[in-house]
XYZ file of C-alpha atoms in Angstrom:
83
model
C 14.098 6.165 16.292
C 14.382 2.789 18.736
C 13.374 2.540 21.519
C 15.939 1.233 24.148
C 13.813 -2.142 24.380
C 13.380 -2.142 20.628
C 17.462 -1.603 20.419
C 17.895 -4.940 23.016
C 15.176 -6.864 21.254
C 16.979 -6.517 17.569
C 20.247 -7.199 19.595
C 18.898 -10.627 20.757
C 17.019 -11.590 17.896
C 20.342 -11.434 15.453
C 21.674 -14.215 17.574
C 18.939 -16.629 16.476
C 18.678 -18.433 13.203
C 16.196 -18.227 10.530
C 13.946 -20.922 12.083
C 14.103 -19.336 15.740
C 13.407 -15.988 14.274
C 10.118 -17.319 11.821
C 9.205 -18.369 15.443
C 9.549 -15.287 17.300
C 7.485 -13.667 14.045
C 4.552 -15.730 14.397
C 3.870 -16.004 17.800
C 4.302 -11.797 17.915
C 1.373 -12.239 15.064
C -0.554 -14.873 17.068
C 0.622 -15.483 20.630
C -1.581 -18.855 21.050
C -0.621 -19.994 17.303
C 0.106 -23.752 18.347
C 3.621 -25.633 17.611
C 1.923 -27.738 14.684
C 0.437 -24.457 13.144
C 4.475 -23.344 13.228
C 5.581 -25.955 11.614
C 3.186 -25.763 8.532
C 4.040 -22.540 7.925
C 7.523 -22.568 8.326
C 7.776 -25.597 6.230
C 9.799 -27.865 8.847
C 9.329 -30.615 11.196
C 7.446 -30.469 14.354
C 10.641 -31.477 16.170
C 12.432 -28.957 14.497
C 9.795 -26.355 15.844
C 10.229 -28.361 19.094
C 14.186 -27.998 19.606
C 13.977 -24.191 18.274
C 11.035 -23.467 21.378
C 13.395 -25.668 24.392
C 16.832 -23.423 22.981
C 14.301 -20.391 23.079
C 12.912 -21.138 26.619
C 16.501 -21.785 27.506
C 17.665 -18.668 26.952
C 15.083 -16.946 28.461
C 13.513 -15.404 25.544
C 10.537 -17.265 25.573
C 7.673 -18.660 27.429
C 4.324 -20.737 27.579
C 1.837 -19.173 29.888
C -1.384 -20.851 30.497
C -2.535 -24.386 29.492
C -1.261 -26.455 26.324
C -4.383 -25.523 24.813
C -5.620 -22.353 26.456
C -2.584 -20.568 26.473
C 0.006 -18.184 24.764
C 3.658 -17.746 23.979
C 4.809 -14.731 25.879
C 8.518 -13.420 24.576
C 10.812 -12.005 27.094
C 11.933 -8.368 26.395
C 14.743 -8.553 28.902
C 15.963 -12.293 29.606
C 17.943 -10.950 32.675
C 15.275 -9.486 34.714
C 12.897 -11.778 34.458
C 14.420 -14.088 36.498
């Protein structure tokens, strides 16, 4: 059984394509894995990791906390209240 977050989450996440979604996967398995580290194992280009992380951040689903090189990816649970 979901939970209501869990329910939400899987709701969000079948909006996004395959790239956006590999994404999501590997920061939830390493939240400071860095954008180049993304790209090698997704097997596309660093821009393409770099457009998929602005569309992310866009729609509230994602976002950098801490320094470039100190920090982690946090994903949003609920875009809309955490305005």
């Amino acid at each position: 059984v979901r939970s209501r977050r869990q329910r939400q989450m899987c709701i969000e996440t079948e909006r996004l394509g395959r790239t956006a979604q590999n994404i999501l996967d590997l920061i939830i398995s390493d939240g400071s894995i860095s954008q180049d580290k993304m790209a090698e194992r997704i097997g596309v280009s660093k821009r393409a990791i770099e457009m998929q992380i602005a569309n992310l951040k866009a729609n509230g689903l994602l976002v950098r906390e801490g320094a470039d090189r100190g920090g982690y990816w946090r994903i949003v649970i609920n875009p809309q209240t955490e305005q």
